[in-house]
Coordinates of C-alpha atoms and ligand atoms in Angstrom, one line a residue:
X1 CA 0.4 14.9 1.8
X2 CA 3.1 16.8 1.2
X3 CA 6.5 15.3 1.6
X4 CA 8.0 18.0 3.1
X5 CA 5.0 17.7 6.3
X6 CA 5.6 14.2 5.7
X7 CA 7.3 12.3 9.2
X8 CA 9.1 9.7 7.4
X9 CA 13.0 9.6 7.8
X10 CA 14.5 7.3 5.1
X11 CA 17.6 6.0 6.0
X12 CA 20.3 4.2 3.6
X13 CA 21.3 2.0 6.9
X14 CA 19.7 -1.6 7.7
X15 CA 19.7 -1.9 11.9
X16 CA 22.6 -4.6 12.2
X17 CA 20.1 -7.5 12.9
X18 CA 18.3 -7.2 10.7
X19 CA 18.4 -10.1 8.0
X20 CA 14.7 -10.2 5.8
X21 CA 14.1 -7.6 3.8
X22 CA 10.7 -7.0 5.7
X23 CA 12.3 -5.7 8.6
X24 CA 15.2 -3.8 6.4
X25 CA 13.3 -1.8 4.2
X26 CA 10.3 -1.4 6.7
X27 CA 12.8 0.3 8.9
X28 CA 14.8 2.3 6.3
X29 CA 11.5 3.3 4.6
X30 CA 11.2 5.1 8.4
X31 CA 7.4 3.2 8.7
X32 CA 8.4 1.8 11.9
X33 CA 11.1 2.0 14.2
X34 CA 12.3 -0.3 17.5
X35 CA 12.1 0.4 20.8
X36 CA 12.9 -2.4 22.6
X37 CA 13.4 -5.9 22.0
X38 CA 10.5 -6.4 20.0
X39 CA 8.5 -3.8 20.6
X40 CA 7.8 -1.3 17.9
X41 CA 6.4 2.2 17.1
X42 CA 4.2 2.8 14.5
X43 CA 5.1 6.6 12.1
X44 CA 2.9 7.7 10.0
X45 CA 3.8 5.6 6.6
X46 CA 3.3 2.5 9.2
X47 CA 0.4 3.5 11.0
X48 CA -1.7 4.1 7.7
X49 CA -0.6 0.7 5.8
X50 CA -1.5 -0.5 9.7
X51 CA -4.9 1.0 9.3
X52 CA -5.4 -0.2 6.5
X53 CA -5.0 -3.8 6.8
X54 CA -6.5 -3.8 9.8
X55 CA -9.9 -2.2 8.3
X56 CA -10.1 -4.5 5.6
X57 CA -10.0 -6.8 8.8
X58 CA -13.0 -4.8 10.1
X59 CA -15.1 -5.0 6.8
X60 CA -14.7 -8.5 6.3
X61 CA -15.7 -9.8 10.3
X62 CA -18.4 -7.7 10.3
X63 CA -19.9 -9.0 6.8
X64 CA -19.4 -12.7 7.8
X65 CA -21.3 -11.6 10.9
X66 CA -19.2 -11.0 13.6
X67 CA -19.2 -8.1 16.7
X68 CA -16.6 -5.9 17.4
X69 CA -15.7 -6.0 21.3
X70 CA -12.3 -4.7 23.2
X71 CA -11.0 -6.0 25.8
X72 CA -8.5 -4.9 28.7
X73 CA -5.5 -6.1 27.3
X74 CA -4.4 -6.6 31.3
X75 CA -6.0 -9.1 33.0
X76 CA -6.3 -10.5 36.1
X77 CA -3.9 -13.5 37.0
X78 CA -7.7 -15.2 38.1
X79 CA -9.1 -15.3 35.4
X80 CA -5.3 -17.7 33.9
X81 CA -5.7 -19.6 37.0
X82 CA -9.5 -20.6 36.6
X83 CA -8.9 -21.8 33.5
X84 CA -5.4 -23.8 34.6
X85 CA -3.3 -21.8 31.6
X86 CA -1.4 -19.5 34.7
X87 CA 0.9 -22.2 35.3
X88 CA 1.2 -24.2 31.7
X89 CA 2.1 -21.3 29.9
X90 CA 5.5 -20.6 31.2
X91 CA 8.1 -17.0 30.2
X92 CA 6.0 -16.2 27.9
X93 CA 3.4 -14.9 29.2
X94 CA 4.4 -11.6 31.1
X95 CA 3.3 -11.6 34.8
X96 CA 3.1 -8.5 37.2
X97 CA 1.7 -6.9 40.2
X98 CA -0.2 -3.4 41.3
X99 CA 0.7 -1.7 43.8
X100 CA -2.1 -3.6 46.3
X101 CA -0.3 -6.7 45.5
X102 CA -3.0 -7.8 43.6
X103 CA -1.7 -9.7 40.6
X104 CA -2.4 -9.3 36.5
X105 CA -0.8 -10.4 33.0
X106 CA -0.8 -8.7 30.0
X107 CA -3.2 -10.5 27.9
X108 CA -0.6 -13.0 25.2
X109 CA -4.6 -13.8 23.9
X110 CA -7.4 -13.7 25.5
X111 CA -9.5 -16.7 25.5
X112 CA -10.3 -16.4 29.1
X113 CA -11.3 -13.0 29.1
X114 CA -13.7 -13.6 26.9
X115 CA -15.5 -16.5 28.4
X116 CA -15.5 -14.2 31.5
X117 CA -17.7 -11.4 29.2
X118 CA -20.0 -13.9 28.2
X119 CA -20.8 -16.4 30.8
X120 CA -24.0 -15.1 33.3
X121 CA -24.7 -13.1 30.0
X122 CA -25.0 -15.8 27.5
X123 CA -27.8 -17.7 29.1
X124 CA -29.6 -19.4 26.6
X125 CA -29.6 -21.5 23.1
X126 CA -31.6 -18.5 22.1
X127 CA -28.6 -15.9 22.3
X128 CA -26.3 -18.5 20.5
X129 CA -24.7 -18.5 18.6
X130 CA -22.3 -15.5 19.0
X131 CA -19.0 -14.4 17.3
X132 CA -16.9 -11.5 19.2
X133 CA -13.5 -10.0 18.3
X134 CA -11.3 -7.1 19.0
X135 CA -8.6 -6.2 16.6
X136 CA -6.2 -5.5 20.2
X137 CA -2.3 -5.1 21.3
X138 CA -1.3 -8.4 22.7
X139 CA 1.9 -9.3 24.6
X140 CA 4.1 -12.5 24.8
X141 CA 7.4 -12.2 26.3
X142 CA 8.7 -14.5 23.5
X143 CA 12.7 -15.8 24.1
X144 CA 13.5 -15.0 20.5
X145 CA 11.8 -11.9 19.4
X146 CA 13.6 -11.4 15.8
X147 CA 12.7 -10.4 12.3
X148 CA 10.8 -6.8 13.5
X149 CA 7.2 -7.2 13.3
X150 CA 7.6 -10.9 11.8
X151 CA 7.6 -11.5 16.2
X152 CA 7.2 -9.0 18.0
X153 CA 7.2 -9.4 21.5
X154 CA 3.8 -6.4 21.7
X155 CA 2.3 -6.8 18.5
X156 CA -1.7 -6.3 16.6
X157 CA -3.6 -9.1 16.7
X158 CA -7.3 -9.5 15.3
X159 CA -8.9 -12.3 18.0
X160 CA -11.7 -13.8 17.8
X161 CA -14.7 -16.3 19.8
X162 CA -17.5 -17.9 19.1
X163 CA -20.0 -19.1 20.7
X164 CA -22.3 -22.5 20.0
X165 CA -24.7 -24.8 21.0
X166 CA -23.7 -27.8 19.5
X167 CA -20.2 -28.9 17.5
X168 CA -22.5 -28.6 14.1
X169 CA -22.9 -25.2 14.6
X170 CA -19.6 -24.6 15.5
X171 CA -18.1 -26.5 12.4
X172 CA -20.3 -24.2 10.0
X173 CA -18.3 -21.2 11.6
X174 CA -14.9 -22.5 11.1
X175 CA -16.1 -22.9 7.7
X176 CA -17.0 -19.5 7.4
X177 CA -14.1 -18.1 9.1
X178 CA -12.2 -19.9 7.1
X179 CA -13.6 -18.1 4.0
X180 CA -13.8 -15.5 5.7
X181 CA -9.8 -15.1 6.4
X182 CA -9.1 -15.8 2.4
X183 CA -11.3 -13.2 1.6
X184 CA -9.0 -10.4 3.3
X185 CA -6.1 -12.4 2.7
X186 CA -7.1 -11.7 -1.4
X187 CA -8.2 -8.5 -0.4
X188 CA -4.8 -7.6 0.4
X189 CA -3.1 -9.7 -2.7
X190 CA -1.2 -11.9 -1.2
X191 CA -0.7 -15.1 -2.0
X192 CA -1.6 -18.0 0.9
X193 CA -2.5 -21.7 1.4
X194 CA -4.5 -22.5 3.5
X195 CA -2.9 -25.9 5.9
X196 CA -3.9 -28.1 7.9
X197 CA -2.5 -27.5 11.8
X198 CA -1.2 -28.6 15.1
X199 CA -3.6 -28.2 17.8
X200 CA -1.0 -28.1 20.1
X201 CA -2.0 -29.9 24.0
X202 CA -5.7 -28.2 24.0
X203 CA -6.8 -31.0 21.7
X204 CA -9.7 -29.3 19.7
X205 CA -11.3 -31.1 16.3
X206 CA -9.6 -29.3 14.1
X207 CA -8.0 -26.0 13.0
X208 CA -6.0 -24.4 9.9
X209 CA -3.6 -21.9 9.8
X210 CA -3.9 -19.2 7.3
X211 CA -0.1 -19.7 5.2
X212 CA 0.4 -16.7 3.2
X213 CA 3.9 -18.0 0.9
X214 CA 7.3 -16.5 1.4
X215 CA 10.8 -17.7 1.3
X216 CA 11.5 -16.6 4.3
X217 CA 8.9 -18.0 6.4
X218 CA 9.8 -19.4 9.6
X219 CA 7.1 -22.6 8.8
X220 CA 7.5 -25.8 6.7
X221 CA 4.3 -26.7 4.6
X222 CA 3.9 -29.8 2.9
X223 CA 1.7 -29.6 -0.4
X224 CA 0.4 -32.2 -2.6
X225 CA 1.5 -31.8 -6.1
X226 CA -1.8 -34.1 -7.0
X227 CA -4.4 -32.5 -4.8
X228 CA -5.4 -30.0 -2.3
X229 CA -4.3 -32.0 0.6
X230 CA -1.4 -28.9 2.9
X231 CA -0.6 -29.0 6.0
X232 CA 2.1 -27.8 8.5
X233 CA 4.7 -29.9 9.1
X234 CA 4.2 -29.9 12.6
X235 CA 1.0 -31.9 11.5
X236 CA 1.2 -33.2 8.0
X237 CA -0.1 -37.0 7.1
X238 CA 1.0 -39.4 4.7
X239 CA 0.7 -42.7 3.6
X240 CA 3.1 -45.5 4.4
X241 CA 6.4 -45.9 3.3
X242 CA 7.2 -48.5 1.2
X243 CA 9.8 -50.8 2.2
X244 CA 13.1 -50.6 -0.3
X245 CA 14.0 -53.1 -2.8
X246 CA 15.5 -55.6 -2.5
X247 CA 15.1 -58.7 0.1
X248 CA 16.1 -58.8 3.6
X249 CA 16.7 -61.8 5.4
X250 CA 18.5 -62.0 9.1
X251 CA 18.6 -64.0 11.8
X252 CA 18.0 -62.4 15.1
X253 CA 21.4 -62.5 17.5
X254 CA 23.0 -59.8 18.9
X255 CA 26.3 -58.3 16.7
X256 CA 29.4 -57.0 17.4
X257 CA 29.3 -53.2 16.1
X258 CA 32.4 -51.7 17.8
X259 CA 32.0 -48.0 18.2
X260 CA 29.5 -48.0 15.4
X261 CA 26.7 -45.8 16.8
X262 CA 25.0 -43.3 13.9
X263 CA 22.8 -44.8 11.7
X264 CA 24.6 -43.4 8.6
X265 CA 27.9 -45.3 10.0
X266 CA 25.5 -48.6 10.7
X267 CA 23.3 -48.7 7.6
X268 CA 27.1 -48.7 5.8
X269 CA 28.3 -51.9 7.9
X270 CA 25.3 -53.7 7.3
X271 CA 25.1 -52.7 4.0
X272 CA 21.1 -52.3 5.0
X273 CA 18.3 -49.5 4.5
X274 CA 18.3 -47.0 7.1
X275 CA 14.6 -47.5 6.8
X276 CA 15.4 -51.1 8.5
X277 CA 17.6 -49.7 11.7
X278 CA 15.8 -48.5 15.2
X279 CA 16.6 -45.0 16.0
X280 CA 16.4 -43.9 19.5
X281 CA 15.6 -40.2 19.9
X282 CA 16.0 -38.7 23.6
X283 CA 13.9 -35.7 25.0
X284 CA 13.9 -34.0 28.1
X285 CA 10.7 -34.2 28.6
X286 CA 9.1 -30.4 31.0
X287 CA 6.4 -31.2 32.8
X288 CA 4.9 -28.5 35.2
X289 CA 6.1 -30.5 38.3
X290 CA 8.9 -32.5 36.9
X291 CA 11.3 -33.5 34.0
X292 CA 12.3 -36.7 32.6
X293 CA 13.6 -38.2 30.4
X294 CA 11.5 -39.8 27.4
X295 CA 12.7 -42.0 24.4
X296 CA 11.5 -41.7 20.9
X297 CA 11.8 -44.7 18.6
X298 CA 10.9 -44.6 14.7
X299 CA 12.9 -45.4 11.8
X300 CA 16.6 -45.2 10.9
X301 CA 15.3 -43.0 7.5
X302 CA 12.9 -40.8 9.6
X303 CA 13.1 -37.5 11.8
X304 CA 12.1 -36.8 14.9
X305 CA 9.3 -34.3 14.1
X306 CA 9.2 -32.3 17.6
X307 CA 5.5 -30.5 17.7
X308 CA 4.2 -34.2 16.9
X309 CA 6.6 -35.9 19.7
X310 CA 6.1 -33.3 22.7
X311 CA 2.1 -33.0 21.8
X312 CA 2.5 -37.2 21.8
X313 CA 4.1 -37.6 25.8
X314 CA 1.6 -34.3 26.5
X315 CA 5.3 -32.4 28.0
X316 CA 5.2 -28.5 28.3
X317 CA 8.8 -28.3 26.0
X318 CA 11.3 -30.9 25.0
X319 CA 14.7 -30.2 25.4
X320 CA 18.2 -32.0 24.5
X321 CA 19.6 -33.6 26.7
X322 CA 23.4 -34.5 26.8
X323 CA 25.5 -37.2 26.4
X324 CA 26.7 -37.2 30.7
X325 CA 22.7 -36.6 31.1
X326 CA 21.5 -40.6 29.9
X327 CA 24.9 -42.4 30.9
X328 CA 23.9 -41.1 34.2
X329 CA 20.2 -42.2 33.7
X330 CA 21.2 -46.0 33.1
X331 CA 22.2 -45.5 29.8
X332 CA 24.5 -47.1 27.0
X333 CA 24.6 -43.8 24.0
X334 CA 24.6 -44.8 21.2
X335 CA 23.3 -48.5 21.5
X336 CA 19.3 -47.4 23.1
X337 CA 17.9 -50.1 22.2
X338 CA 13.7 -50.8 23.0
X339 CA 13.6 -53.5 25.6
X340 CA 14.1 -53.1 29.0
X341 CA 13.3 -49.2 29.3
X342 CA 13.0 -47.8 32.7
X343 CA 11.4 -44.2 31.3
X344 CA 8.8 -43.1 29.2
X345 CA 9.2 -44.9 25.6
X346 CA 6.9 -44.3 22.5
X347 CA 7.3 -45.2 19.2
X348 CA 6.5 -44.5 16.4
X349 CA 3.6 -45.5 13.9
X350 CA 5.7 -47.3 11.0
X351 CA 7.4 -49.6 13.4
X352 CA 3.8 -51.4 14.5
X353 CA 4.1 -55.0 13.8
X354 CA 7.6 -54.6 11.6
X355 CA 10.3 -57.3 11.6
X356 CA 13.3 -57.4 10.6
X357 CA 14.8 -54.8 12.7
X358 CA 18.3 -53.3 13.6
X359 CA 18.8 -51.9 17.3
X360 CA 20.6 -50.7 19.7
X361 CA 21.2 -53.8 22.1
X362 CA 21.4 -51.4 25.0
X363 CA 24.8 -52.9 25.5
X364 CA 28.1 -51.2 24.0
X365 CA 29.3 -51.6 21.4
X366 CA 26.1 -54.4 20.6
X367 CA 23.4 -54.4 18.5
X368 CA 20.4 -56.8 18.0
X369 CA 19.5 -57.9 14.8
X370 CA 16.3 -59.8 13.2
X371 CA 14.7 -58.2 15.7
X372 CA 10.1 -58.2 15.6
X373 CA 7.7 -55.9 17.1
X374 CA 5.2 -58.4 16.0
X375 CA 4.0 -59.3 19.3
X376 CA 5.5 -56.3 20.8
X377 CA 2.2 -54.0 23.0
X378 CA 4.7 -50.2 22.7
X379 CA 2.9 -47.0 22.7
X380 CA 2.6 -46.2 19.8
X381 CA 2.1 -42.2 17.1
X382 CA 1.9 -40.9 14.3
X383 CA 5.8 -38.8 15.9
X384 CA 7.8 -39.0 12.1
X385 CA 8.3 -35.6 10.0
X386 CA 6.4 -35.9 6.4
X387 CA 9.3 -35.3 3.8
X388 CA 9.0 -34.2 0.4
X389 CA 8.6 -37.4 -1.6
X390 CA 6.8 -38.6 0.9
X391 CA 3.2 -40.2 -0.8
X392 CA -0.2 -38.0 0.4
X393 CA -2.8 -39.5 2.4
X394 CA -5.5 -37.7 0.6
X395 CA -4.8 -39.0 -3.3
X396 CA -1.0 -40.7 -3.1
X397 CA 0.5 -38.6 -5.4
X398 CA 4.2 -36.6 -4.1
X399 CA 4.2 -34.3 -1.3
X400 CA 6.2 -30.9 -2.0
X401 CA 7.0 -29.5 1.1
X402 CA 7.6 -25.3 0.6
X403 CA 8.6 -22.4 3.1
X404 CA 5.4 -20.0 4.4
X405 CA 4.0 -17.2 7.3
X406 CA 1.5 -17.7 9.5
X407 CA -0.2 -15.1 9.3
X408 CA -4.1 -16.6 11.1
X409 CA -5.2 -19.6 12.5
X410 CA -8.7 -20.8 13.4
X411 CA -9.1 -23.4 15.2
X412 CA -12.5 -25.8 16.8
X413 CA -12.1 -25.5 20.3
X414 CA -15.3 -27.4 21.5
X415 CA -15.5 -27.0 25.6
X416 CA -12.4 -27.1 26.8
X417 CA -12.5 -23.2 28.9
X418 CA -16.1 -23.4 28.8
X419 CA -15.9 -26.2 31.3
X420 CA -12.9 -24.6 33.8
X421 CA -14.5 -21.7 33.4
X422 CA -18.0 -22.8 34.0
X423 CA -19.9 -21.0 31.1
X424 CA -23.0 -23.3 30.8
X425 CA -26.2 -22.4 28.9
X426 CA -30.1 -24.0 28.3
X427 CA -30.2 -25.7 25.1
X428 CA -33.3 -26.9 23.1
X429 CA -34.4 -29.2 26.6
X430 CA -33.6 -27.5 29.5
X431 CA -30.8 -28.8 30.0
X432 CA -27.3 -26.7 31.4
X433 CA -24.4 -27.4 28.6
X434 CA -20.8 -25.8 28.4
X435 CA -20.5 -23.1 25.4
X436 CA -19.4 -24.7 22.4
X437 CA -16.4 -22.6 21.5
X438 CA -14.3 -21.7 18.4
X439 CA -11.1 -19.2 18.3
X440 CA -9.7 -17.0 15.1
X441 CA -7.1 -14.9 14.8
X442 CA -5.2 -13.4 12.8
X443 CA -1.8 -11.4 12.9
X444 CA -2.0 -7.2 11.6
X445 CA 1.1 -6.2 12.8
X446 CA 2.5 -9.4 11.3
X447 CA 0.2 -8.8 8.0
X448 CA 2.5 -5.5 7.2
X449 CA 5.5 -7.4 7.1
X450 CA 4.2 -10.1 5.4
X451 CA 3.1 -7.9 3.0
X452 CA 6.5 -6.8 2.5
X453 CA 8.2 -10.6 2.5
X454 CA 6.0 -11.3 -0.3
X455 CA 6.4 -8.4 -2.1
X456 CA 9.8 -6.8 -2.6
X457 CA 12.2 -5.9 -4.8
X458 CA 16.2 -5.7 -4.0
X459 CA 15.4 -1.2 -4.1
X460 CA 12.7 -1.9 -1.4
X461 CA 9.2 -2.5 -1.2
X462 CA 6.2 -3.1 -3.7
X463 CA 3.0 -2.3 -1.8
X464 CA -0.2 -3.3 -3.5
X465 CA -3.0 -1.2 -4.1
X466 CA -4.9 -2.6 -0.9
X467 CA -2.2 -2.4 1.6
X468 CA -0.2 0.8 -0.1
X469 CA 0.3 4.6 2.1
X470 CA -0.1 6.3 -1.7
X471 CA -0.7 4.9 -4.0
X472 CA 1.2 8.3 -6.7
X473 CA 4.6 10.4 -6.2
X474 CA 4.2 12.9 -8.4
X475 CA 8.5 14.0 -8.0
X476 CA 9.5 17.6 -9.5
X477 CA 12.6 16.6 -10.1
X478 CA 14.6 20.4 -9.8
X479 CA 12.3 22.2 -7.2
X480 CA 13.6 25.5 -8.4
X481 CA 12.9 24.9 -11.6
X482 CA 9.3 27.1 -11.3
X483 CA 7.2 25.9 -14.1
X484 CA 7.8 22.0 -12.7
X485 CA 6.5 23.4 -9.2
X486 CA 3.6 25.2 -10.6
X487 CA 2.7 21.9 -13.0
X488 CA 3.1 19.6 -10.3
X489 CA 1.0 21.8 -7.4
X490 CA -2.0 22.0 -9.8
X491 CA -1.9 17.8 -10.2
X492 CA -1.8 17.2 -6.9
X493 CA -4.4 19.6 -6.5
X494 CA -6.4 18.3 -8.8
X495 CA -5.5 14.6 -7.6
X496 CA -6.6 15.7 -4.1
X497 CA -9.9 17.1 -5.3
X498 CA -10.7 13.2 -6.5
X499 CA -9.6 12.0 -3.8
X500 CA -7.0 10.2 -5.4
X501 CA -4.3 9.1 -3.0
X502 CA -1.2 10.8 -3.8
X503 CA 1.9 12.2 -2.0
X504 CA 3.7 15.3 -3.7
X505 CA 7.4 15.0 -3.0
X506 CA 8.8 18.5 -3.3
X507 CA 11.4 18.4 -1.0
X508 CA 14.3 20.4 -2.0
X509 CA 17.1 16.9 -2.6
X510 CA 19.0 15.6 -6.0
X511 CA 16.1 13.5 -8.2
X512 CA 18.3 10.8 -7.3
X513 CA 17.3 10.8 -3.4
X514 CA 13.8 11.4 -4.3
X515 CA 13.5 8.4 -6.9
X516 CA 16.0 6.3 -4.7
X517 CA 12.8 7.3 -1.5
X518 CA 10.6 6.6 -3.5
X519 CA 10.9 3.0 -5.0
X520 CA 13.0 2.3 -0.7
X521 CA 9.1 3.4 -0.2
X522 CA 6.8 1.6 -3.0
X523 CA 4.6 3.6 -3.6
X524 CA 3.1 1.6 -7.2
X525 CA 3.3 4.6 -9.3
X526 CA 6.0 7.8 -9.9
X527 CA 4.3 10.3 -12.3
X528 CA 8.3 12.5 -13.0
X529 CA 7.8 15.8 -13.6
X530 CA 11.4 16.7 -15.3
X531 CA 12.9 18.3 -18.1
X532 CA 10.6 16.9 -20.0
X533 CA 7.9 19.4 -19.4
X534 CA 9.5 22.0 -21.7
X535 CA 8.6 19.8 -24.1
X536 CA 5.3 19.2 -22.9
X537 CA 5.8 15.6 -21.6
X538 CA 5.8 14.0 -17.8
X539 CA 6.4 10.8 -17.1
X540 CA 4.5 8.1 -15.3
X541 CA 7.0 5.3 -13.7
X542 CA 5.5 1.9 -12.4
X543 CA 7.5 0.7 -9.6
X544 CA 6.7 -2.9 -9.8
X545 CA 8.7 -3.3 -13.4
X546 CA 10.7 -0.1 -13.1
X547 CA 9.9 1.1 -16.1
X548 CA 8.5 3.7 -17.7
X549 CA 6.4 5.6 -19.7
X550 CA 7.0 9.1 -21.6
X551 CA 2.7 10.6 -21.3
X552 CA 2.2 14.7 -22.0
X553 CA 1.2 16.8 -19.7
X554 CA -2.7 17.4 -20.9
X555 CA -3.2 14.1 -20.9
X556 CA -2.0 12.9 -17.5
X557 CA -4.4 13.3 -15.6
X558 CA -6.7 11.0 -17.3
X559 CA -4.1 8.1 -17.3
X560 CA -4.1 8.4 -13.7
X561 CA -7.9 8.3 -13.6
X562 CA -7.5 5.0 -15.4
X563 CA -5.3 3.3 -13.3
Ligands
LIG601 P1 3.2 -18.8 16.1 O1 3.4 -20.1 15.7 O2 4.2 -17.7 14.7 O3 3.8 -18.0 17.5 P2 1.5 -18.8 17.1 O4 0.6 -20.3 16.7 O5 1.6 -18.7 18.8 O6 2.4 -18.1 16.3 P3 -1.0 -18.1 17.3 O7 -1.6 -17.5 19.6 O8 -2.0 -19.0 16.1 O9 -0.3 -18.0 17.4 O10 -1.8 -16.5 16.8 C1 -2.4 -16.2 15.6 C2 -2.0 -14.9 15.6 O11 -1.1 -13.7 15.8 C3 -0.4 -15.9 14.3 O12 -1.8 -16.4 13.3 C4 0.7 -14.8 13.6 O13 -0.5 -14.3 12.9 C5 0.1 -13.5 15.5 N1 1.0 -14.0 15.9 C6 1.5 -14.5 16.8 N2 2.4 -14.5 17.3 C7 3.0 -12.7 17.1 C8 4.5 -12.0 17.9 N3 5.2 -12.8 18.7 N4 4.6 -11.4 16.0 C9 3.6 -11.5 15.9 N5 2.1 -11.9 15.5 C10 2.6 -12.7 16.4
LIG602 MG1 -1.0 -20.7 15.3

């Protein structure tokens, strides 16, 4: 490709709302352009990268025995009603009607559509297992589309669904998909971790996410310093926290604590570690039919993990609740305690059978001290966040926190959808059973941005060999110099002959401008044909290190072939 023919409108300025390197460089480099909130066009360079990623995804899946299909992006609402997700999915699901008043949704994911495809077609265990996937557009009306391709509303996803006769075979496929996804990310040249994930409301017997490590990641990942344990903070576990040093003895009673409402202030006042206080966190839980205030109780030294909390109470969403709303519900803000509550209360596991506690007395300016939960039958769950320094459940070493971007999610789904949609098969004993399912997603367009989040510098993109739109950029220093043009052109033609991926920058622009584009666009190598040619020399520029080597013009082609 000649640059003079390439549609790659590069720009000096970044979009105003662009905060992350991938968003800035992909737009500035003319890889993508925004057409609406969370909706992007792919220009030629972006499309090459997208297709390269798509090809790698497809190659690895096909190798693992999966089959590609393509389902309608527009999905009839009935299927979503059958599964029960129509009511649950909330505002992310874009719903609309056609001219005949038929209702549809734009598919945000395709469990329903895929189960519909196989039901009444997969009839016998002899047809199992089966793994079908598509690489197709998705739409989710995300509340906050941002960070360019990382969180779009319209995006490209590979979504796969497998069908099995039993859990055991599902587990086999799940392990195979973990391997397959890992291979895809290895081939792309990404540094990643497979982590235990939250399985959400659908439950299922396990799920894992593929997290690319990146400073700007939205997800907090817990990783163990001593073993392989890694988990999304939403699903991370830890060993019970040890009791702080120093004996604490309290006589049971009620204590006057005027205006002392925060854990920190209470800890100062009593000169007792935050560990011994019972913190109440109030939330408004949104359910399908109602919304209500719920209380979560945990140790003062811990923080509520919202996803765990939401799963615990089974709400569709948890919202913050104001002091006025709490007062209207009869609560004494700042002094909320666990006893005699009329709302649903959930307790963290670390409070089970605990004693020497201090908690709100449900009375203004008073706390109960020396409280014991020894004989309390509270509703205990794991609802707290794991912190750096907590101990690993697997090996006891210290846990660390790092940032990641979710690029893939694999899920042992079980029979929830096949039961709801009536997808059954006849097993080996002639008995009718619901199909056992797995689901597997990977964000193909998100991966374009993730490549740059993990590989960039202050000048621009750094594409890996597997994803770069062009491997070599031949930069003609002066387009007016016939010798340079003729050498560069014949090298370009020779490289094309050999199917070497190359762009010829033949634009009538300043040398500095062209090198700026080379750095912004992030192709791995530049072959700079400039003044040195008179002495028989050209330069090989390495994008990753910004170093340049001088090479004799007769040797450059061999050098290129060796790279
Ligand atoms: P997230 O937690 O980031 O919102 P998710 O858990 O909702 O993602 P899944 O339903 O597991 O996403 O979808 C599978 C994959 O699709 C994700 O791992 C991610 O790579 C990609 N993906 C999901 N939402 C988006 C989005 N809004 N824009 C781009 N890619 C997305
Ligand atoms: Mg996910």
